[in-house]
Structures are given as structure tokens and as C-alpha cells.
PDB file of C-alpha atoms in Angstrom:
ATOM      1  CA  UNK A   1     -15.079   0.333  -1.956  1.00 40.00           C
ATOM      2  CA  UNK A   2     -16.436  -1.685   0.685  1.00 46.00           C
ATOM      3  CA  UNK A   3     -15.779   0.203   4.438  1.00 53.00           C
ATOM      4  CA  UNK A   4     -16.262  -1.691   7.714  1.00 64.00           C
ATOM      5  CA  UNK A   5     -15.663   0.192  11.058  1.00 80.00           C
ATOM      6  CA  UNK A   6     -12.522  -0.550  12.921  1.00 83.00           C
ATOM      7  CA  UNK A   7     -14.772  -3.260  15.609  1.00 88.00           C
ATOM      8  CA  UNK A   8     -15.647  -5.400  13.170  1.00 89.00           C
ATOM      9  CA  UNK A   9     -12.112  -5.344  11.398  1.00 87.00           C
ATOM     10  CA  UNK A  10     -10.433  -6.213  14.320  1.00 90.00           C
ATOM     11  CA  UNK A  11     -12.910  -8.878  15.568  1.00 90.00           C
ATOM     12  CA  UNK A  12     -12.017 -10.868  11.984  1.00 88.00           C
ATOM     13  CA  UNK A  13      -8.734 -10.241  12.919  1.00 87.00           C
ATOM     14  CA  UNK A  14      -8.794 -12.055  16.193  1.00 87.00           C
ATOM     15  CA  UNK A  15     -11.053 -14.978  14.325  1.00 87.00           C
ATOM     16  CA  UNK A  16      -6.754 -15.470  12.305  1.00 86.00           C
ATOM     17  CA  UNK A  17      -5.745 -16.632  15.782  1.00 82.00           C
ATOM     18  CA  UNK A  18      -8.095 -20.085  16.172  1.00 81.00           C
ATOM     19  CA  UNK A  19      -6.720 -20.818  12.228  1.00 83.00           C
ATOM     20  CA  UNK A  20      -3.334 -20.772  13.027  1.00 82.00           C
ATOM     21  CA  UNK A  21      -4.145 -23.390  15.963  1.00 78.00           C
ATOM     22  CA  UNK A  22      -4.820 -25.583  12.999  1.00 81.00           C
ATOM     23  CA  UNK A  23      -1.578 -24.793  10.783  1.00 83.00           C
ATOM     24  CA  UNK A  24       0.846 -25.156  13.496  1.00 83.00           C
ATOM     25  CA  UNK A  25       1.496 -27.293  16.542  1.00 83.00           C
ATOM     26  CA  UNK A  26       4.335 -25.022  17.495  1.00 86.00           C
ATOM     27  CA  UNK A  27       3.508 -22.637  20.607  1.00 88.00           C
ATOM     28  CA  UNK A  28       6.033 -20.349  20.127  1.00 89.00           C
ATOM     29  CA  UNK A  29       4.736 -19.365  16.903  1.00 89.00           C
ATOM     30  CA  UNK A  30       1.049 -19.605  17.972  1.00 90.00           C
ATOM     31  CA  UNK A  31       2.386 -17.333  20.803  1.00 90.00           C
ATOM     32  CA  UNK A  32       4.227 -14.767  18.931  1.00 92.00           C
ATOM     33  CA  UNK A  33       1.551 -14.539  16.335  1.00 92.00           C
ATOM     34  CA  UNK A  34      -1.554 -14.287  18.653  1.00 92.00           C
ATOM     35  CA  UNK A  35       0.496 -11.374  20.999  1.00 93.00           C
ATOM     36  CA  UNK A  36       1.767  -9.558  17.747  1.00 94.00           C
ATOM     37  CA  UNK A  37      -2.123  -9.349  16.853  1.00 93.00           C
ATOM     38  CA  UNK A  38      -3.084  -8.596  20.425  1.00 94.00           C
ATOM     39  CA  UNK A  39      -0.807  -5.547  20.383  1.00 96.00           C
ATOM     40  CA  UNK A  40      -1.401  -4.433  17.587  1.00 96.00           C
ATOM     41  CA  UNK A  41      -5.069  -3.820  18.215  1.00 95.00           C
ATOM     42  CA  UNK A  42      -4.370  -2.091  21.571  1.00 96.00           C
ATOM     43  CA  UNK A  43      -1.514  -0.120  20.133  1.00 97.00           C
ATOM     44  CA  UNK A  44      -4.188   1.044  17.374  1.00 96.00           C
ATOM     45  CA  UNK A  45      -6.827   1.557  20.186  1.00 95.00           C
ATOM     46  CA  UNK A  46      -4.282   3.871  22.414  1.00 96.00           C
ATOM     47  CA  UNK A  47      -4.159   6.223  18.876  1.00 96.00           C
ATOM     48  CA  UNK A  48      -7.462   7.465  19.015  1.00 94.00           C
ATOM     49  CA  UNK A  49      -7.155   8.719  22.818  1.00 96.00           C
ATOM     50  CA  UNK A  50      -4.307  11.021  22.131  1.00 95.00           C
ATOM     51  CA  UNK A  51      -3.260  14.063  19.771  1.00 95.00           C
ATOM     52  CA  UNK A  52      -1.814  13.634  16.537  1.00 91.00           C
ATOM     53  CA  UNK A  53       1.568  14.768  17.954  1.00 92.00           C
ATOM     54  CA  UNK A  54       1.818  11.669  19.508  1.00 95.00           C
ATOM     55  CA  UNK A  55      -0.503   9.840  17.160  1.00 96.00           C
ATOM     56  CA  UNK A  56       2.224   8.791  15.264  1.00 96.00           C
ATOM     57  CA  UNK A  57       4.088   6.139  17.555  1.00 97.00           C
ATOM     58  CA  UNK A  58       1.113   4.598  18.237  1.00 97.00           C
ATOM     59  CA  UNK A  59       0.201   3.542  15.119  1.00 97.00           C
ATOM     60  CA  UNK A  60       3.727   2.491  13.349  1.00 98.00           C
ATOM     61  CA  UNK A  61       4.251   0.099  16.349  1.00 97.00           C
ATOM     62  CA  UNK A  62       0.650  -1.512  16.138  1.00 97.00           C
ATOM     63  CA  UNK A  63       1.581  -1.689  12.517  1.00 97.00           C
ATOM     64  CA  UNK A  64       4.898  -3.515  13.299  1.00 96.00           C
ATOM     65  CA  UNK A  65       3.289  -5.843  15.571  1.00 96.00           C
ATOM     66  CA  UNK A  66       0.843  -6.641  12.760  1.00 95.00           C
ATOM     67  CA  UNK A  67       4.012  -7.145  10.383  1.00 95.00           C
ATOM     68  CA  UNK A  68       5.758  -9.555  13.355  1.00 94.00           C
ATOM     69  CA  UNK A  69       1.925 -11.733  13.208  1.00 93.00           C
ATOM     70  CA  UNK A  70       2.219 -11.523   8.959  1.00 94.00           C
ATOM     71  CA  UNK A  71       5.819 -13.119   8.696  1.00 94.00           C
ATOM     72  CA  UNK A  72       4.502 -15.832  11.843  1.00 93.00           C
ATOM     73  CA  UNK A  73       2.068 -17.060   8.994  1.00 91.00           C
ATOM     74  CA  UNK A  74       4.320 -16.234   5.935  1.00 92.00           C
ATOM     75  CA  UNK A  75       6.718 -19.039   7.223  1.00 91.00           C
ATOM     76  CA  UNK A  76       4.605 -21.804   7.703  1.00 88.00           C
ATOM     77  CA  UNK A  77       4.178 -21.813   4.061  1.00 83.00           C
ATOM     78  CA  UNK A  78       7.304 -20.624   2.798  1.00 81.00           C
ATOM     79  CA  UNK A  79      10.719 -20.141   3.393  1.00 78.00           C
ATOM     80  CA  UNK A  80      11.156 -17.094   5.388  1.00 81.00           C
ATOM     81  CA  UNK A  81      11.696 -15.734   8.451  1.00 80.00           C
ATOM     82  CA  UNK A  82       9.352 -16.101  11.156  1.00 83.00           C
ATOM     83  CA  UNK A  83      11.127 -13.608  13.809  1.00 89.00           C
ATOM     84  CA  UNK A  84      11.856 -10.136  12.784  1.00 91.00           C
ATOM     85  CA  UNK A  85      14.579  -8.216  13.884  1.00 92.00           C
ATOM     86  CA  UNK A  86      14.398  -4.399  14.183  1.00 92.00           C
ATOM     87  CA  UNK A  87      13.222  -2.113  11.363  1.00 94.00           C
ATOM     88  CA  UNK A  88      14.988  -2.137   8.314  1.00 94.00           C
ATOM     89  CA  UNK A  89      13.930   1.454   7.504  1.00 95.00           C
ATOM     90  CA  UNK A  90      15.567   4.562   8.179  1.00 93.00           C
ATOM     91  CA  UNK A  91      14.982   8.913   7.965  1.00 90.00           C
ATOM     92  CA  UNK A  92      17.323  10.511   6.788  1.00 83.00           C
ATOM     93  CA  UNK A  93      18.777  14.080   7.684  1.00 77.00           C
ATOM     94  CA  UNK A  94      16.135  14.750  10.422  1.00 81.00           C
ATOM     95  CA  UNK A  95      18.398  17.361  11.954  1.00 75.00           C
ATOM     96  CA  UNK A  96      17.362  19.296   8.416  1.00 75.00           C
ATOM     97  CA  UNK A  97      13.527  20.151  10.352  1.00 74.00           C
ATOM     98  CA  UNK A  98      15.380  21.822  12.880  1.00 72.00           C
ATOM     99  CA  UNK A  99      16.071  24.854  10.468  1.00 73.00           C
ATOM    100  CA  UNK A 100      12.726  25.516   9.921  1.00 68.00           C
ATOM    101  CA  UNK A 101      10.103  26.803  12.080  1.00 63.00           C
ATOM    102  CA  UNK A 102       7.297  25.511  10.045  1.00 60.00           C
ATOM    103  CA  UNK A 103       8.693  22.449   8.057  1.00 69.00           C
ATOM    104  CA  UNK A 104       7.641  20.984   5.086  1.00 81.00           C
ATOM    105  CA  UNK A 105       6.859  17.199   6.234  1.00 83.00           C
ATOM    106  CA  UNK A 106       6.472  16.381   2.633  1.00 85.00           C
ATOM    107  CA  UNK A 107      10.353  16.434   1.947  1.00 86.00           C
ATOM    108  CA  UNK A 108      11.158  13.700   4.722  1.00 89.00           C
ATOM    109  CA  UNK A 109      13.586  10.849   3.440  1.00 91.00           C
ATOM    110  CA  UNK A 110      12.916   7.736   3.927  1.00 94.00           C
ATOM    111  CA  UNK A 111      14.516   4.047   2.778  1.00 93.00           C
ATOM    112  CA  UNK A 112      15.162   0.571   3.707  1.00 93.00           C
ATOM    113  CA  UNK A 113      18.016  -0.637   5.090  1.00 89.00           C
ATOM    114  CA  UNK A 114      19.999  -3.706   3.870  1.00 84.00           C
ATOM    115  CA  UNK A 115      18.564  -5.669   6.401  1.00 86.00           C
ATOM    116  CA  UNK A 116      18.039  -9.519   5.571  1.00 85.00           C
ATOM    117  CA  UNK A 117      15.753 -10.350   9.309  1.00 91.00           C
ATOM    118  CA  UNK A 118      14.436  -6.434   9.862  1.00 93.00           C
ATOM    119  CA  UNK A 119      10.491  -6.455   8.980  1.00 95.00           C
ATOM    120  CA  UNK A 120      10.699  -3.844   6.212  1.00 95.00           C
ATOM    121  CA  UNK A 121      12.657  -5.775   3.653  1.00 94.00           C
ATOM    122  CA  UNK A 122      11.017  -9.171   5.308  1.00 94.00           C
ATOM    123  CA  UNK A 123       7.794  -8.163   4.882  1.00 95.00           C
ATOM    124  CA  UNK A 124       7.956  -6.348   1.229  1.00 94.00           C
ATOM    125  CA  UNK A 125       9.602  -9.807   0.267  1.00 93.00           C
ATOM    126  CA  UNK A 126       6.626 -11.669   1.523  1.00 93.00           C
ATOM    127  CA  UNK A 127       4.043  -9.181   0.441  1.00 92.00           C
ATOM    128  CA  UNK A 128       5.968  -8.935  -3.434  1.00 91.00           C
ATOM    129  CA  UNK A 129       6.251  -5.311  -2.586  1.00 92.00           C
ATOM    130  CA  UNK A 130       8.409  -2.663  -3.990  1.00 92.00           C
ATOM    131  CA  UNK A 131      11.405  -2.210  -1.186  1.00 90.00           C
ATOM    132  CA  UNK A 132      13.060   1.603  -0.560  1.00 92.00           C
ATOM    133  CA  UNK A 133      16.645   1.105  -1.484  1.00 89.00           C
ATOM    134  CA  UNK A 134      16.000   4.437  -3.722  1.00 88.00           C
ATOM    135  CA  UNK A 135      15.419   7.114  -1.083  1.00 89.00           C
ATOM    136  CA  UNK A 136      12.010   8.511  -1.228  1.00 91.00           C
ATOM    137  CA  UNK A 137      10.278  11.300   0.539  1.00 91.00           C
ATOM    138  CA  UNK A 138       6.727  11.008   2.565  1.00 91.00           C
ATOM    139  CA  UNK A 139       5.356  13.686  -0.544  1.00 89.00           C
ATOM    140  CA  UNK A 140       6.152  11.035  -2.741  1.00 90.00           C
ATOM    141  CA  UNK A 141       4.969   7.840  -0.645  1.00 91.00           C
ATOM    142  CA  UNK A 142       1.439  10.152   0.288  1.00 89.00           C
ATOM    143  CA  UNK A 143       0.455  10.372  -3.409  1.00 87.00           C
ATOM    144  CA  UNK A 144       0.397   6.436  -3.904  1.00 88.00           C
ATOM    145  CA  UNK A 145      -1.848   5.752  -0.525  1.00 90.00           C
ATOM    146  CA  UNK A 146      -4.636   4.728  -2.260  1.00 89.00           C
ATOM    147  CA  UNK A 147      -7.320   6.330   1.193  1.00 87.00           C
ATOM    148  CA  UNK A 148      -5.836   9.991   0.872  1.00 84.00           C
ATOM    149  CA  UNK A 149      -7.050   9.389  -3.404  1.00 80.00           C
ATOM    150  CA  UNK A 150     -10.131   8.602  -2.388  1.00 76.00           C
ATOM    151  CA  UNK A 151     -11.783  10.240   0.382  1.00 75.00           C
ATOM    152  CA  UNK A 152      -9.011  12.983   0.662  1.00 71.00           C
ATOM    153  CA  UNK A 153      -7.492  13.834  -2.114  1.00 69.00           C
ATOM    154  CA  UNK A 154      -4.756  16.927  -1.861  1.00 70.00           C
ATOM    155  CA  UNK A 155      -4.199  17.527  -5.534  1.00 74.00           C
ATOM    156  CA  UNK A 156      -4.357  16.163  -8.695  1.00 75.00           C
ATOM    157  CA  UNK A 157      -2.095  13.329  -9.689  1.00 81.00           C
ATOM    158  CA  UNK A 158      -0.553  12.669 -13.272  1.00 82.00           C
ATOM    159  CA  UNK A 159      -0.638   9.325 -12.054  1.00 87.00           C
ATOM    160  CA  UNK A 160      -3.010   8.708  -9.312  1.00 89.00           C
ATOM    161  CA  UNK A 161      -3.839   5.613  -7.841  1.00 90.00           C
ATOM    162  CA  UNK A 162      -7.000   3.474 -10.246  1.00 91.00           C
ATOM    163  CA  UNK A 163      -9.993   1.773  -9.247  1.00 89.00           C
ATOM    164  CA  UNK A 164     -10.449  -1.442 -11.357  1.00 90.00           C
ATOM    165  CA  UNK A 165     -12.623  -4.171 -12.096  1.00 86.00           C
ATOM    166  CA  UNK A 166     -11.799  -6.940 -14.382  1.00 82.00           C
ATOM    167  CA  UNK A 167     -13.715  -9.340 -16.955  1.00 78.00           C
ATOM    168  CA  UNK A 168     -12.534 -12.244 -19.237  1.00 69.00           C
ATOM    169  CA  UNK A 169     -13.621 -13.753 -22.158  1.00 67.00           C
ATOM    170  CA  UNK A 170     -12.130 -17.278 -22.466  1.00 58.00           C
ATOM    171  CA  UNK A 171     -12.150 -19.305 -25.656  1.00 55.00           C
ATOM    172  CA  UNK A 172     -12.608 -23.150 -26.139  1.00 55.00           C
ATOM    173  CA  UNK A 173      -9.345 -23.974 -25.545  1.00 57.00           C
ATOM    174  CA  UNK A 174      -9.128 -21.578 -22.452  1.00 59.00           C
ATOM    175  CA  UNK A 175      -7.104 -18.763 -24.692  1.00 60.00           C
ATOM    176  CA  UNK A 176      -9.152 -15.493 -25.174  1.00 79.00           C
ATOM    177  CA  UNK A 177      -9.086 -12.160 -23.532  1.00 84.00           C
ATOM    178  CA  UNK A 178      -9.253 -10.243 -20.261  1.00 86.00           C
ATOM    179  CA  UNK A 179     -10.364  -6.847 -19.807  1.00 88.00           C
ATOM    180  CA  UNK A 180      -9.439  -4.355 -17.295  1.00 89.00           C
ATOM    181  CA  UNK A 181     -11.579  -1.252 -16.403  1.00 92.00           C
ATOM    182  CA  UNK A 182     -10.025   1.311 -14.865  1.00 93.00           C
ATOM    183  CA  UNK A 183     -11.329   4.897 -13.099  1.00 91.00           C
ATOM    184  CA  UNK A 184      -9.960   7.491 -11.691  1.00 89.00           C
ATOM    185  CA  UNK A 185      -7.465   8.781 -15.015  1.00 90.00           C
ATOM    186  CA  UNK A 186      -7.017  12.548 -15.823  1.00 89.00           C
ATOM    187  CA  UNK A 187      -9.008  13.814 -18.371  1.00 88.00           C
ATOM    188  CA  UNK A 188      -6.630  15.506 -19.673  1.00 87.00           C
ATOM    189  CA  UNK A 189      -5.117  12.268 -21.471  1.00 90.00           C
ATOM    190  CA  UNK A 190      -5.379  11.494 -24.816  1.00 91.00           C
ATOM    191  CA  UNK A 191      -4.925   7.894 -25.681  1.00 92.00           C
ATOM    192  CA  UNK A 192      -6.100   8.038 -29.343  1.00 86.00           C
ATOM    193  CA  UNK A 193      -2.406   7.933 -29.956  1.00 85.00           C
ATOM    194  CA  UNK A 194      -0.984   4.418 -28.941  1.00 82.00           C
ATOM    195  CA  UNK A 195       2.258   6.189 -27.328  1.00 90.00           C
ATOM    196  CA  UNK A 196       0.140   8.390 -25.289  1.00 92.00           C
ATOM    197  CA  UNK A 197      -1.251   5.379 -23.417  1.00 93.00           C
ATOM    198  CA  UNK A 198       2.277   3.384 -23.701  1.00 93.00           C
ATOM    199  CA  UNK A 199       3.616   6.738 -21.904  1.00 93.00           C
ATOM    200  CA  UNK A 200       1.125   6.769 -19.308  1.00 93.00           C
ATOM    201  CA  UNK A 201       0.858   2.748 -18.754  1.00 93.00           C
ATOM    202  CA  UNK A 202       5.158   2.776 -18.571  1.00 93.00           C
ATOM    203  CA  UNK A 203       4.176   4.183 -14.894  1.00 92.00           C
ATOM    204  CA  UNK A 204       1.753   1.506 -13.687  1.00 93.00           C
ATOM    205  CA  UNK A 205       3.617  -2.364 -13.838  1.00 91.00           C
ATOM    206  CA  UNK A 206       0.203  -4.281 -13.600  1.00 89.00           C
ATOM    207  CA  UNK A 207      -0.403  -2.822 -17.140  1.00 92.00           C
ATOM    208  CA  UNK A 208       2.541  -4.010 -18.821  1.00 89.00           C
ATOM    209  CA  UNK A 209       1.588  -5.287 -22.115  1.00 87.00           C
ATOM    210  CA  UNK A 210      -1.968  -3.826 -22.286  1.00 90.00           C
ATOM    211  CA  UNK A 211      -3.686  -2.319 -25.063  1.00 91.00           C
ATOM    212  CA  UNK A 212      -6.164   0.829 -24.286  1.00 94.00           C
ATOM    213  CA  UNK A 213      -9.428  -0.407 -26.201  1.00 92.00           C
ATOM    214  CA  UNK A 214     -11.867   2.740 -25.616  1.00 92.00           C
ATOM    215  CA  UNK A 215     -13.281   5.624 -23.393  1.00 93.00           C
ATOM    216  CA  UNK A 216     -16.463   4.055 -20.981  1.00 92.00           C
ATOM    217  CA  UNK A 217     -17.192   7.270 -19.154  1.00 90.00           C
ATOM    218  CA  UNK A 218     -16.320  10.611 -17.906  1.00 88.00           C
ATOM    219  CA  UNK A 219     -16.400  12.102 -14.105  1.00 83.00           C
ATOM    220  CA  UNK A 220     -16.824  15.884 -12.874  1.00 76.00           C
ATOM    221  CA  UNK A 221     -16.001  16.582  -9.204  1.00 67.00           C
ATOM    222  CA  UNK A 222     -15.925  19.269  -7.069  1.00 56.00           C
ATOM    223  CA  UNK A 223     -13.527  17.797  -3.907  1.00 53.00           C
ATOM    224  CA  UNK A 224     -10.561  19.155  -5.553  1.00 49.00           C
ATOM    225  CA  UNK A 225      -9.671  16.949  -8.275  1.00 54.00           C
ATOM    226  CA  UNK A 226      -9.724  17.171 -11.658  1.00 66.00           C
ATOM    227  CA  UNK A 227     -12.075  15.806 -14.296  1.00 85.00           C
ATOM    228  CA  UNK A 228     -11.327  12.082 -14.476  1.00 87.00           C
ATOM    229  CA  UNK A 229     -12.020   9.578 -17.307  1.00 91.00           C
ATOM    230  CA  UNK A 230     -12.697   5.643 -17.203  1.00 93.00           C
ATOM    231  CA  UNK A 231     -11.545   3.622 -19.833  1.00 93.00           C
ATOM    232  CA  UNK A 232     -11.250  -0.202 -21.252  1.00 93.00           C
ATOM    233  CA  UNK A 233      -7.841  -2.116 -21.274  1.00 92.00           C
ATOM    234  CA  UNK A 234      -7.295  -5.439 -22.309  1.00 90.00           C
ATOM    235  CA  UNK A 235      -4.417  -8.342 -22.542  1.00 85.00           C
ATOM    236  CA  UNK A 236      -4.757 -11.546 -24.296  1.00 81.00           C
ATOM    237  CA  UNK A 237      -4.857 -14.539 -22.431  1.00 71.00           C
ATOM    238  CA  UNK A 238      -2.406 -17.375 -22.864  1.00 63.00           C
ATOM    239  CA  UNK A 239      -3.359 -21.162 -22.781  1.00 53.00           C
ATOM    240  CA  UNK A 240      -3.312 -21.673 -19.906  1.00 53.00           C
ATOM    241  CA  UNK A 241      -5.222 -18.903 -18.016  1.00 51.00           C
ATOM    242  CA  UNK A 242      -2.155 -16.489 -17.399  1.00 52.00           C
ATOM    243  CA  UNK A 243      -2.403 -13.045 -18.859  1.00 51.00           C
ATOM    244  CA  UNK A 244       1.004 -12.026 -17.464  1.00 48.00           C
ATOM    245  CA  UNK A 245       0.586  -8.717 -15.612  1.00 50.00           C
ATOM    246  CA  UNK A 246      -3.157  -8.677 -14.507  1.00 49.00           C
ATOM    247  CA  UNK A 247      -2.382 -11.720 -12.639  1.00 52.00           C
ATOM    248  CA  UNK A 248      -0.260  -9.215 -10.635  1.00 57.00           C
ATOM    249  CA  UNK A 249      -2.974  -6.528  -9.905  1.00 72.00           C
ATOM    250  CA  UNK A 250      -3.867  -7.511  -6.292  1.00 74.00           C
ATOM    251  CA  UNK A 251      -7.319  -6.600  -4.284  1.00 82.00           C
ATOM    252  CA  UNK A 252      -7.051  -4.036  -1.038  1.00 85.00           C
ATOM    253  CA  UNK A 253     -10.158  -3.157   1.115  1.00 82.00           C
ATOM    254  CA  UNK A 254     -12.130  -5.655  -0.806  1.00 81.00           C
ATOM    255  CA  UNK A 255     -11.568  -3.561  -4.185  1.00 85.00           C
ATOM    256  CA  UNK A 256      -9.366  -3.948  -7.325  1.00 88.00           C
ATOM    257  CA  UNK A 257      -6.883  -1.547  -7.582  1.00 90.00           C
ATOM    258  CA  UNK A 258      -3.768  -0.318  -9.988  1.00 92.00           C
ATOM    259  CA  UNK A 259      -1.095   1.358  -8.166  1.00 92.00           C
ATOM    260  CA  UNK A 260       1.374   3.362  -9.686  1.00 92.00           C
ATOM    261  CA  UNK A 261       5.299   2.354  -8.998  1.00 91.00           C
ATOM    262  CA  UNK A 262       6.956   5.134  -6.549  1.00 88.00           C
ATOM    263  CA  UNK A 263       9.856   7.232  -7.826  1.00 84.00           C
ATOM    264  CA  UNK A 264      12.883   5.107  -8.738  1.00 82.00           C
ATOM    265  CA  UNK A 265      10.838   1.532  -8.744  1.00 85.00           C
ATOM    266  CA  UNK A 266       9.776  -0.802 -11.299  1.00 88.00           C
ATOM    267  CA  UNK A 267       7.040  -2.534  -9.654  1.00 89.00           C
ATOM    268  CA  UNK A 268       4.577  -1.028  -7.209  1.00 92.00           C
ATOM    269  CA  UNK A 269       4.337  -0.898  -3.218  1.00 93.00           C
ATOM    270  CA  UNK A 270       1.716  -2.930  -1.280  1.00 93.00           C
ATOM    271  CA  UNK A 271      -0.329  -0.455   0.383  1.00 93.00           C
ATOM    272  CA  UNK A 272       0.508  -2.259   3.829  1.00 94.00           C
ATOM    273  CA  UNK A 273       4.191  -1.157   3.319  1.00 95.00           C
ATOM    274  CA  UNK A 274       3.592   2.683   2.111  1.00 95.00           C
ATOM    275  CA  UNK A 275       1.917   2.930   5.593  1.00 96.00           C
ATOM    276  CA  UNK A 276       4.665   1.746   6.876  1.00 97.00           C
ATOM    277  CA  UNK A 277       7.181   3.923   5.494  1.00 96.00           C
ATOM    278  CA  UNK A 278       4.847   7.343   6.163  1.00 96.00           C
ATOM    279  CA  UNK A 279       3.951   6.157   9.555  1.00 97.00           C
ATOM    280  CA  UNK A 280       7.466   5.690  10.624  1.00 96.00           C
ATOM    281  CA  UNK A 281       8.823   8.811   9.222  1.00 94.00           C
ATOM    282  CA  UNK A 282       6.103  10.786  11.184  1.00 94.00           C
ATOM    283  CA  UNK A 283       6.688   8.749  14.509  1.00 95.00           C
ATOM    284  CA  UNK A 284      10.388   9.715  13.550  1.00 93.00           C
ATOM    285  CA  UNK A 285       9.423  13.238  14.007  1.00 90.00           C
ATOM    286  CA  UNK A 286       7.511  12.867  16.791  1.00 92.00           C
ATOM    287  CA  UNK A 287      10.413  11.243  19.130  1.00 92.00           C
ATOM    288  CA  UNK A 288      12.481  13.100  17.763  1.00 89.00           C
ATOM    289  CA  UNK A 289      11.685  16.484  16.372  1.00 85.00           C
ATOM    290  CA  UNK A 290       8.370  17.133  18.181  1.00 84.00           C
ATOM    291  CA  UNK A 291       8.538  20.753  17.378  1.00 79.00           C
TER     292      UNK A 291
END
């Protein structure tokens, strides 16, 4: 995976306000999406002068002024809202950390609220993103972050988060196949039995209706995780270029990736929007449980 430091990130950022000079004659918009960026790069900025107990609110509201510039741009090409209005996401029982002196920030509930203008449910609309009307805890949410995988990695996952790159082989009449290679799965899993990789798949959407073809390679690493595998899937193209699914599997930090669906979900969360929900549960705790 491609990594760029944060200067050069947020210098391509500012480059998005010039283009949406030419998409819009409106200056309200080109106002509210050029200040939404502008904060959110000094609100990111402020989080690396201070501690991580107050880390937090720093960088949920840069991220929410990101979210108010994304939903600016979302509506000049579709119908939705360009203006945001509050949250949309909620912690629940946050009263529980007081009973602990050390608390276990892994069992923090978070979920949307039924919110048709607040940027949560706005933004996983626009972004085709799993929303959090099942409650879900920031355990939960951390173990489909596809950084802490990486670089990171706590434990190891029955259904961690894949690195992919894809191939197809079209025919004359544009019908053929498309392969997926994934990394990153346990090597503890046996797919010589179709149901085995049916029963592991069942947890990843993008790989509805794929067929496990063979083993490419095997990985030994000594950060903590377990041995992993890489493997061959494949779909077969319709005639007219769609293979369903893989059309789904999107690209984050210039990579291909296949994300698992969170507890309770049928189609996975945009990375964008599982930073979301961690951040704000831990600038939850840091208003208001800073203990």
C-alpha cells in the first residue's frame, strides 16, 4: 500500500477546492465546501500538538468537517443533502465507565441515529456504506479498520480485513472471467471443501457468488499474527462487463481491499465511516468521561 505523509495529502486536498470552482457557480456551496476542508486540516493539525486524552476531539471534528466538504460535492451530482445537520451517531450507556477504574474501551456502544440530514446516515448513504442501526461496540468497529491490520495488528482475526488485486479475462463477445487475489487469510482455513470457503466468503459481501480456484502462497510473521495464506477467487463475467459483486470491492489508500461486514450487517462499512464511529466514541469519552 502506497503511504504519502500527511503534507502532501492535504496539499491534494486543497488542489479539490479550484475543481469545485468549475462544478458550481453557487458561493455558498463553494464557501461551505472550501471552509469544511480548511478546518478540517487545522483541526487535524491541532491533534498532533496535544495528548491523546484530548486527541480525540480533535480529530472526529476535522473528520466531520471533511464529511460537511464530501456531501457539498455529493449534491452537485446527486440528490442529496448538501448541509448536514448534527451527528446522527450516538454512545450508549457511558455512565457504565464510571464503575470501573480501568475500563475496557473495547465494549463502548455505538449506533446511528434515525437521522435523515445528520452526517452519519448522510454520508454512509453517499459513500454506499453500511449504517449502525445494530449497536456495535469500538472492539468490534477496531477489527475492520483496515491501518490497525496492517501496520498494527492486536490479534488475529477469523475474518480480518484482505488485500486484493484483481485480473480479467474477457472473451470475444466481452463475457469471460475475473479473478480476485486476495492476502491476508488464516492459515488455518481449509477451502478444499466448497462449504468451507462458502462459510468463510458468507462474511465478506464483495465475494458473493465467488468460487475459491486455488492456494498462490503462504506468509509467516512474527508481529503477532498468525500464519496467513493467499489464494485465487474468481466470478464469471456477464455480457456486458458486470461481474456483480467485484464491481462493489472499492480501492482505499490507493490499494484494493475486501472488508468484512461488521456484526449485524450485510454489506460492509467504508473505512471513512468506521473512523468515524471509533473516533467519536473516544472523543465521547474524552468530554465526557476523561478519567
Amino acid at each position: 500500500m502506497e503511504r504519502r505523509g500527511s503534507a502532501e495529502s492535504w496539499r491534494r486536498l486543497r488542489q479539490y477546492r479550484s475543481v469545485l470552482l468549475d462544478m458550481t457557480a453557487d458561493d455558498d456551496l463553494q464557501s461551505l465546501f472550501a471552509t469544511g476542508l480548511h478546518q478540517a486540516e487545522q483541526q487535524f493539525k491541532a491533534a498532533t500538538t496535544i495528548g491523546p486524552e484530548s486527541r480525540p476531539l480533535n480529530l472526529f471534528y476535522g473528520l466531520s468537517q471533511a464529511g460537511r466538504a464530501i456531501a457539498v460535492a455529493a449534491s452537485l451530482s446527486r440528490a442529496t443533502l448538501a448541509r448536514l445537520d448534527g451527528h446522527g451517531i450516538t454512545c450508549r450507556d457511558l455512565q457504565n465507565f464510571r464503575k470501573h477504574r480501568v475500563p475496557d474501551l473495547s465494549t463502548l456502544v455505538v449506533r446511528s441515529r434515525d437521522s435523515q440530514d445528520a452526517s452519519f446516515p448522510v454520508l454512509s448513504k453517499i459513500l454506499e456504506s453500511q449504517d449502525l442501526s445494530s449497536a456495535i461496540n469500538l472492539g468490534q468497529l477496531w477489527e475492520v479498520l483496515v491501518e490497525p491490520q496492517l501496520h498494527e495488528p492486536l490479534i488475529a482475526l477469523q475474518n480480518p480485513v484482505l488485500l486484493a488485486r484483481a485480473d480479467e479475462l474477457l472473451g470475444p463477445e466481452g463475457s469471460g472471467t475475473k479473478f480476485l487475489y486476495l492476502d491476508g487469510i488464516p492459515a488455518s482455513e481449509d477451502f478444499n471443501d466448497p462449504v468451507s470457503f462458502a462459510n468463510f466468503a458468507a462474511s465478506y459481501p464483495s465475494l458473493a457468488g465467488s468460487t475459491f480456484d486455488r492456494v498462490t502462497g503462504h506468509s509467516s510473521v512474527r508481529d503477532g499474527r498468525s500464519d496467513t495464506q493467499s489464494i485465487q477467487v474468481s466470478w464469471t463475467v456477464s455480457s456486458g462487463g458486470s461481474s456483480g459483486a467485484t464491481d462493489s470491492i472499492g480501492i482505499y489508500r490507493q490499494s484494493l481491499f475486501v472488508l468484512p461486514a461488521p456484526p449485524g450487517g450485510d454489506r460492509p462499512m467504508h473505512p471513512l465511516m468506521i473512523w468515524w464511529a471509533v473516533l467519536f466514541g473516544l472523543s465521547m469519552l474524552a468530554r465526557y468521561e476523561p478519567t
